[in-house]
Amino acid sequence: MSEPEPIVLSSERLTEFSSRVFEHFGIAAEDASLAAEVLAVSDLRGIDSHGVARLHAYFDMLSAGRINPSPQLSILRESPSTATVDGDNGLGLVVGPKANEIAMDKAEGAGTGWVSVSNTNHYGIAGYYVLKALERDLIGWSMTNTTKLVAPLWGAERKLGTNPIAIAFPGKEEPPIVIDMASCSAAYGKIEIALRKGDGIPRGWAIDGQGKDTLDPAKMIEEGALLPLGSDRERGGHKGYGLAIMVDVLSCVLSGANWGPFAPPFALRQEIPDKQVGKGIGHFFGSMRIDAFIDPDEFKSQIDAYRREMQSARPAPGTDGPLIPGDPELEAEKIRSKEGIPLLPAVVEDLRDISRHTGVPFD
């Protein structure tokens, strides 16, 4: 099947539409703008699965009353460098940035700041939060659990979320190193995009309902599961599995959120667990003030040197040479800021559907 031609729209136009959609549900204008910003950063950086392509899922959940549009965040437990936050079942695109601000504020005061969050929802891309830390000259950490989509190593059913992790290190003259990855073989959004395009998926990404490898995205979505990063034991699947457990513990067990298969869904079509072990899903944020450890200029100079050393490696056959984490997204941002965001026709139709139901114009 040939790939449909994308429709290109400006980031500003999409951000305004998203913000007004969130306001339609009673979300305060400032919070709606914040949520729209998280989606916009994802689209600009080329992470299409978590930008406006995700807006219909938020629309559905808000329409069904499954997300609180006016949450009152509360700090349940606190020290000079740590906090546990209850997100009051708010939109993760609002709860996440506010909890991340707490972590950054604590880092600026105490040297490091660590915040675990419960009773929240899907928070967009993990990378957004570490980019905000970079703006304040901090090292940032971000992770979250998600609804069950991933099988444990040698398991044949969903028990874990995609559980992404991000961390960013600022450079001095060179761009920062920004690591943003799921702990499974592929983000669920990539499966959705493959389905929309009518494409197959690579071997090692997913299994079907019988626990067998599948190249069909529909079989994974309908009854199968994603595989941990590395896929099987021989390719290091136990390492991705271990990372997913780490995210669950820091984001959920530490905060009092639902871990593993008990995490609530971020889309209406997904299964609602018949049991809860906590509140909502969980996030975990960390910030580190560089001068609490080492002279900031020395650190950043070494990050520059590290980047240059990795890039100096002899290119593997058929490649342009080593990539630095975050560089493809940075390049995408440069291009899309000027040329606009390419959207699949199916995504555009989703946005038109939202417009029809909310009355928010989308020409």
Coordinates of C-alpha atoms in Angstrom, one line a residue:
M1 CA 0.0 0.0 0.0
S2 CA 1.4 3.4 -1.0
E3 CA 2.0 5.9 1.8
P4 CA -0.5 8.7 1.9
E5 CA 0.8 12.2 1.2
P6 CA 1.1 14.2 4.5
I7 CA -0.7 17.5 5.0
V8 CA 1.6 20.2 6.4
L9 CA 0.4 22.7 8.9
S10 CA 2.2 25.2 11.0
S11 CA 3.1 24.4 14.6
E12 CA 1.6 27.7 15.8
R13 CA -1.8 26.8 14.2
L14 CA -1.8 23.3 15.7
T15 CA -0.8 24.6 19.1
E16 CA -3.6 27.2 19.1
F17 CA -6.1 24.5 18.1
S18 CA -4.9 22.1 20.8
S19 CA -5.0 24.9 23.5
R20 CA -8.6 25.8 22.6
V21 CA -9.7 22.2 22.6
F22 CA -8.3 21.8 26.2
E23 CA -10.1 25.1 27.2
H24 CA -13.3 23.7 25.8
F25 CA -13.3 21.1 28.6
G26 CA -12.9 23.8 31.3
I27 CA -9.1 23.6 31.6
A28 CA -7.7 27.0 32.6
A29 CA -6.2 29.0 29.8
E30 CA -2.7 28.9 31.2
D31 CA -2.9 25.1 31.8
A32 CA -4.4 24.6 28.3
S33 CA -1.5 26.5 26.8
L34 CA 1.0 24.4 28.8
A35 CA -0.6 21.2 27.6
A36 CA -0.6 22.3 24.0
E37 CA 3.1 23.3 24.3
V38 CA 4.0 19.7 25.4
L39 CA 2.3 18.3 22.2
A40 CA 3.9 21.0 20.0
V41 CA 7.4 20.1 21.2
S42 CA 6.8 16.5 20.3
D43 CA 5.6 17.4 16.8
L44 CA 8.5 19.8 16.3
R45 CA 11.1 17.2 17.3
G46 CA 9.6 14.6 14.9
I47 CA 8.0 12.4 17.6
D48 CA 4.8 12.2 15.7
S49 CA 3.2 9.5 17.8
H50 CA 3.0 11.9 20.9
G51 CA 2.0 15.2 19.3
V52 CA -1.4 16.2 18.0
A53 CA -1.8 12.6 16.8
R54 CA -2.5 11.9 20.5
L55 CA -5.0 14.8 20.9
H56 CA -8.1 12.6 20.1
A57 CA -7.2 10.3 22.9
Y58 CA -7.1 13.2 25.4
F59 CA -10.4 14.5 23.8
D60 CA -12.0 11.1 24.4
M61 CA -10.9 10.8 28.0
L62 CA -12.0 14.3 28.9
S63 CA -15.3 13.8 27.1
A64 CA -15.9 10.6 29.1
G65 CA -15.0 12.4 32.4
R66 CA -12.0 10.1 33.0
I67 CA -9.6 13.1 33.5
N68 CA -10.1 15.9 36.0
P69 CA -9.9 19.2 34.0
S70 CA -9.2 21.3 37.1
P71 CA -6.8 19.4 39.3
Q72 CA -5.4 20.7 42.6
L73 CA -2.0 19.3 43.0
S74 CA -0.9 18.4 46.5
I75 CA 2.4 17.5 48.1
L76 CA 1.9 14.4 50.3
R77 CA 5.4 14.2 51.6
E78 CA 8.4 16.5 51.3
S79 CA 12.1 17.1 52.2
P80 CA 14.4 19.8 51.0
S81 CA 15.3 17.8 47.9
T82 CA 12.3 15.4 47.5
A83 CA 8.6 15.4 47.2
T84 CA 5.7 13.1 46.5
V85 CA 2.9 14.7 44.6
D86 CA -0.7 13.7 44.1
G87 CA -1.9 15.0 40.7
D88 CA -5.7 14.8 41.5
N89 CA -6.3 12.8 38.4
G90 CA -5.4 15.8 36.2
L91 CA -4.2 15.9 32.6
G92 CA -0.7 14.5 32.6
L93 CA 0.3 17.3 30.2
V94 CA -0.4 19.7 33.1
V95 CA 0.5 17.7 36.1
G96 CA 3.8 16.6 34.7
P97 CA 5.2 20.1 33.9
K98 CA 4.1 21.4 37.3
A99 CA 5.7 18.5 39.2
N100 CA 8.8 18.9 37.1
E101 CA 9.0 22.5 38.2
I102 CA 9.0 21.4 41.8
A103 CA 11.9 19.1 41.1
M104 CA 13.8 21.9 39.4
D105 CA 13.1 24.4 42.2
K106 CA 14.4 21.9 44.7
A107 CA 17.5 21.3 42.7
E108 CA 18.3 25.0 42.6
G109 CA 17.9 25.2 46.4
A110 CA 19.4 21.9 47.6
G111 CA 21.6 20.8 44.7
T112 CA 19.3 18.0 43.5
G113 CA 15.5 17.6 43.3
W114 CA 13.5 14.4 43.0
V115 CA 9.7 14.2 42.6
S116 CA 7.6 11.1 42.4
V117 CA 4.0 11.6 41.2
S118 CA 0.8 9.6 41.6
N119 CA -2.8 10.0 40.5
T120 CA -2.0 11.4 37.1
N121 CA -2.4 10.6 33.4
H122 CA -0.3 10.3 30.1
Y123 CA 2.2 13.1 30.1
G124 CA 3.4 13.3 26.5
I125 CA 7.1 12.8 25.6
A126 CA 9.6 12.2 28.4
G127 CA 12.0 14.4 26.6
Y128 CA 9.9 17.6 27.1
Y129 CA 10.7 17.6 30.8
V130 CA 14.5 17.3 30.5
L131 CA 14.5 20.0 27.8
K132 CA 12.9 22.3 30.4
A133 CA 15.7 21.4 32.8
L134 CA 18.3 22.4 30.2
E135 CA 16.6 25.8 30.0
R136 CA 17.5 26.3 33.7
D137 CA 21.1 24.9 33.2
L138 CA 20.2 21.7 35.0
I139 CA 20.7 18.0 34.3
G140 CA 17.1 16.6 34.0
W141 CA 15.6 13.2 34.4
S142 CA 12.1 12.1 33.5
M143 CA 10.2 8.8 33.4
T144 CA 6.7 7.5 33.6
N145 CA 4.7 4.3 33.5
T146 CA 1.9 3.7 31.0
T147 CA -1.0 1.4 30.6
K148 CA 0.0 -2.3 30.0
L149 CA 1.3 -2.9 26.4
V150 CA 4.5 -4.8 26.9
A151 CA 5.1 -8.5 27.8
P152 CA 7.8 -9.3 30.4
L153 CA 10.7 -11.3 29.1
W154 CA 9.5 -14.8 28.1
G155 CA 5.9 -13.7 28.8
A156 CA 3.1 -13.9 26.3
E157 CA 0.7 -11.2 27.7
R158 CA 0.8 -7.5 28.6
K159 CA 2.1 -6.8 32.0
L160 CA 4.2 -3.6 31.7
G161 CA 3.9 -0.2 30.1
T162 CA 6.2 1.2 27.5
N163 CA 7.8 3.1 30.5
P164 CA 10.0 5.7 28.8
I165 CA 13.1 7.3 30.3
A166 CA 14.8 10.6 29.4
I167 CA 17.9 12.4 30.6
A168 CA 19.7 15.5 29.2
F169 CA 23.2 16.9 29.6
P170 CA 24.0 20.5 28.6
G171 CA 27.0 21.2 26.5
K172 CA 29.1 24.4 26.3
E173 CA 29.6 25.1 22.6
E174 CA 27.9 22.0 21.3
P175 CA 24.2 21.1 21.5
P176 CA 23.1 19.1 24.5
I177 CA 23.0 15.3 24.6
V178 CA 19.3 14.4 25.0
I179 CA 18.5 10.7 25.6
D180 CA 14.7 9.9 25.3
M181 CA 13.7 6.3 24.9
A182 CA 11.0 3.8 25.6
S183 CA 12.1 0.7 27.6
C184 CA 10.4 -1.5 25.0
S185 CA 11.5 -2.4 21.5
A186 CA 9.4 0.3 19.9
A187 CA 7.0 3.0 21.2
Y188 CA 3.3 2.1 20.9
G189 CA 2.8 5.2 18.8
K190 CA 5.0 3.7 16.1
I191 CA 2.7 0.7 15.9
E192 CA -0.3 3.0 15.5
I193 CA 1.5 4.9 12.8
A194 CA 2.4 1.7 10.9
L195 CA -1.3 0.7 11.1
R196 CA -2.4 4.1 9.8
K197 CA 0.1 3.8 6.9
G198 CA -0.8 0.2 6.1
D199 CA 2.8 -0.8 6.8
G200 CA 4.2 -3.9 8.5
I201 CA 6.5 -3.6 11.6
P202 CA 10.0 -5.0 12.0
R203 CA 10.5 -8.5 13.6
G204 CA 11.3 -8.2 17.2
W205 CA 8.9 -5.4 18.0
A206 CA 5.8 -7.3 19.0
I207 CA 4.1 -10.7 19.5
D208 CA 0.5 -11.7 18.6
G209 CA -2.1 -13.1 21.0
Q210 CA -0.4 -16.5 21.0
G211 CA 3.0 -15.1 22.0
K212 CA 4.5 -15.5 18.5
D213 CA 6.5 -12.9 16.6
T214 CA 4.3 -10.8 14.4
L215 CA 4.9 -8.2 11.6
D216 CA 1.3 -7.1 11.6
P217 CA 0.6 -4.0 13.7
A218 CA -3.1 -4.9 13.9
K219 CA -2.4 -8.2 15.6
M220 CA -0.3 -6.5 18.2
I221 CA -3.0 -3.9 18.9
E222 CA -5.9 -6.3 19.0
E223 CA -4.6 -9.0 21.2
G224 CA -0.8 -9.1 21.3
A225 CA 2.0 -7.2 23.1
L226 CA 5.1 -5.2 22.6
L227 CA 8.4 -6.7 23.5
P228 CA 11.0 -5.3 26.0
L229 CA 13.9 -3.3 24.5
G230 CA 16.2 -6.0 22.9
S231 CA 13.2 -8.3 22.3
D232 CA 14.6 -11.7 23.5
R233 CA 17.2 -12.9 25.9
E234 CA 19.9 -13.3 23.2
R235 CA 19.5 -9.7 22.0
G236 CA 19.4 -8.2 25.5
G237 CA 15.6 -8.3 26.2
H238 CA 16.3 -8.8 29.9
K239 CA 18.0 -5.4 30.0
G240 CA 14.9 -3.6 28.6
Y241 CA 12.7 -5.6 31.0
G242 CA 14.9 -4.5 33.9
L243 CA 14.6 -0.8 32.8
A244 CA 10.8 -1.1 32.6
I245 CA 10.7 -2.5 36.2
M246 CA 13.0 0.4 37.4
V247 CA 10.6 3.0 35.9
D248 CA 7.6 1.2 37.5
V249 CA 9.2 1.3 40.9
L250 CA 10.4 4.9 40.8
S251 CA 7.3 6.3 39.2
C252 CA 4.6 4.1 40.9
V253 CA 5.7 2.1 43.9
L254 CA 7.6 5.1 45.3
S255 CA 4.6 7.5 44.7
G256 CA 1.6 5.2 45.4
A257 CA 0.5 5.0 41.7
N258 CA -0.7 1.9 39.9
W259 CA 2.2 -0.2 38.6
G260 CA 2.5 -2.9 35.9
P261 CA -0.8 -4.3 34.6
F262 CA -2.9 -2.2 37.0
A263 CA -2.1 1.2 35.3
P264 CA -5.2 2.8 33.9
P265 CA -5.6 3.3 30.1
F266 CA -4.7 6.5 28.3
A267 CA -7.3 5.8 25.5
L268 CA -11.0 4.7 25.8
R269 CA -10.5 1.7 23.6
Q270 CA -7.9 0.2 26.0
E271 CA -8.9 -2.3 28.7
I272 CA -9.6 -0.9 32.2
P273 CA -7.9 -3.1 34.8
D274 CA -10.3 -4.8 37.2
K275 CA -8.1 -4.0 40.1
Q276 CA -6.1 -1.1 41.4
V277 CA -3.1 -1.1 43.7
G278 CA -2.7 2.7 43.8
K279 CA -3.9 6.0 42.2
G280 CA -3.7 6.7 38.5
I281 CA -0.4 6.3 36.7
G282 CA 2.9 7.7 38.0
H283 CA 5.8 9.9 36.9
F284 CA 9.3 10.5 38.3
F285 CA 11.3 13.7 37.8
G286 CA 14.9 14.5 38.8
S287 CA 17.0 17.6 38.5
M288 CA 20.7 18.1 39.3
R289 CA 22.5 21.4 39.7
I290 CA 25.9 20.9 38.0
D291 CA 27.8 23.1 40.4
A292 CA 26.7 20.9 43.2
F293 CA 29.1 18.3 41.7
I294 CA 31.7 20.0 39.5
D295 CA 32.5 23.3 37.9
P296 CA 29.8 23.8 35.3
D297 CA 32.1 25.1 32.6
E298 CA 34.4 22.1 33.1
F299 CA 31.4 19.7 32.9
K300 CA 30.0 21.3 29.7
S301 CA 33.5 21.3 28.1
Q302 CA 33.8 17.6 28.8
I303 CA 30.3 17.0 27.4
D304 CA 31.4 18.8 24.2
A305 CA 34.6 16.6 24.1
Y306 CA 32.5 13.5 24.7
R307 CA 30.2 14.3 21.8
R308 CA 33.1 15.1 19.5
E309 CA 34.9 11.8 20.4
M310 CA 31.8 9.7 19.7
Q311 CA 31.3 11.5 16.4
S312 CA 34.9 10.9 15.4
A313 CA 34.4 7.1 15.3
R314 CA 34.9 5.5 11.9
P315 CA 31.5 5.2 10.1
A316 CA 29.9 1.8 9.9
P317 CA 29.4 0.6 6.2
G318 CA 26.4 2.2 4.7
T319 CA 25.9 4.9 7.3
D320 CA 26.8 8.5 7.8
G321 CA 28.6 7.8 11.0
P322 CA 27.7 7.8 14.7
L323 CA 24.6 9.6 15.9
I324 CA 24.5 11.6 19.2
P325 CA 21.2 11.1 21.1
G326 CA 18.9 14.0 20.5
D327 CA 20.5 15.1 17.3
P328 CA 17.8 13.7 14.9
E329 CA 15.2 15.4 17.0
L330 CA 17.1 18.7 16.9
E331 CA 17.4 18.5 13.2
A332 CA 13.7 17.8 12.8
E333 CA 13.0 20.8 15.0
K334 CA 15.1 23.1 12.8
I335 CA 13.2 22.0 9.7
R336 CA 9.7 21.8 11.1
S337 CA 10.0 25.2 12.8
K338 CA 10.3 26.7 9.3
E339 CA 8.4 24.3 7.1
G340 CA 5.6 23.1 9.4
I341 CA 4.4 19.8 10.8
P342 CA 3.6 17.0 8.3
L343 CA 0.4 15.1 9.4
L344 CA -1.0 11.9 8.0
P345 CA -4.5 12.4 6.5
A346 CA -5.9 10.1 9.3
V347 CA -4.6 12.5 11.9
V348 CA -6.0 15.5 10.2
E349 CA -9.4 13.7 10.1
D350 CA -9.1 13.1 13.8
L351 CA -8.6 16.8 14.4
R352 CA -11.6 17.6 12.2
D353 CA -13.7 15.2 14.2
I354 CA -12.6 17.0 17.4
S355 CA -13.5 20.3 15.7
R356 CA -17.0 19.0 14.8
H357 CA -17.7 17.9 18.4
T358 CA -16.2 20.9 20.2
G359 CA -16.9 23.7 17.8
V360 CA -13.3 24.8 17.9
P361 CA -12.5 25.8 14.3
F362 CA -10.1 23.7 12.3
D363 CA -10.3 24.7 8.6

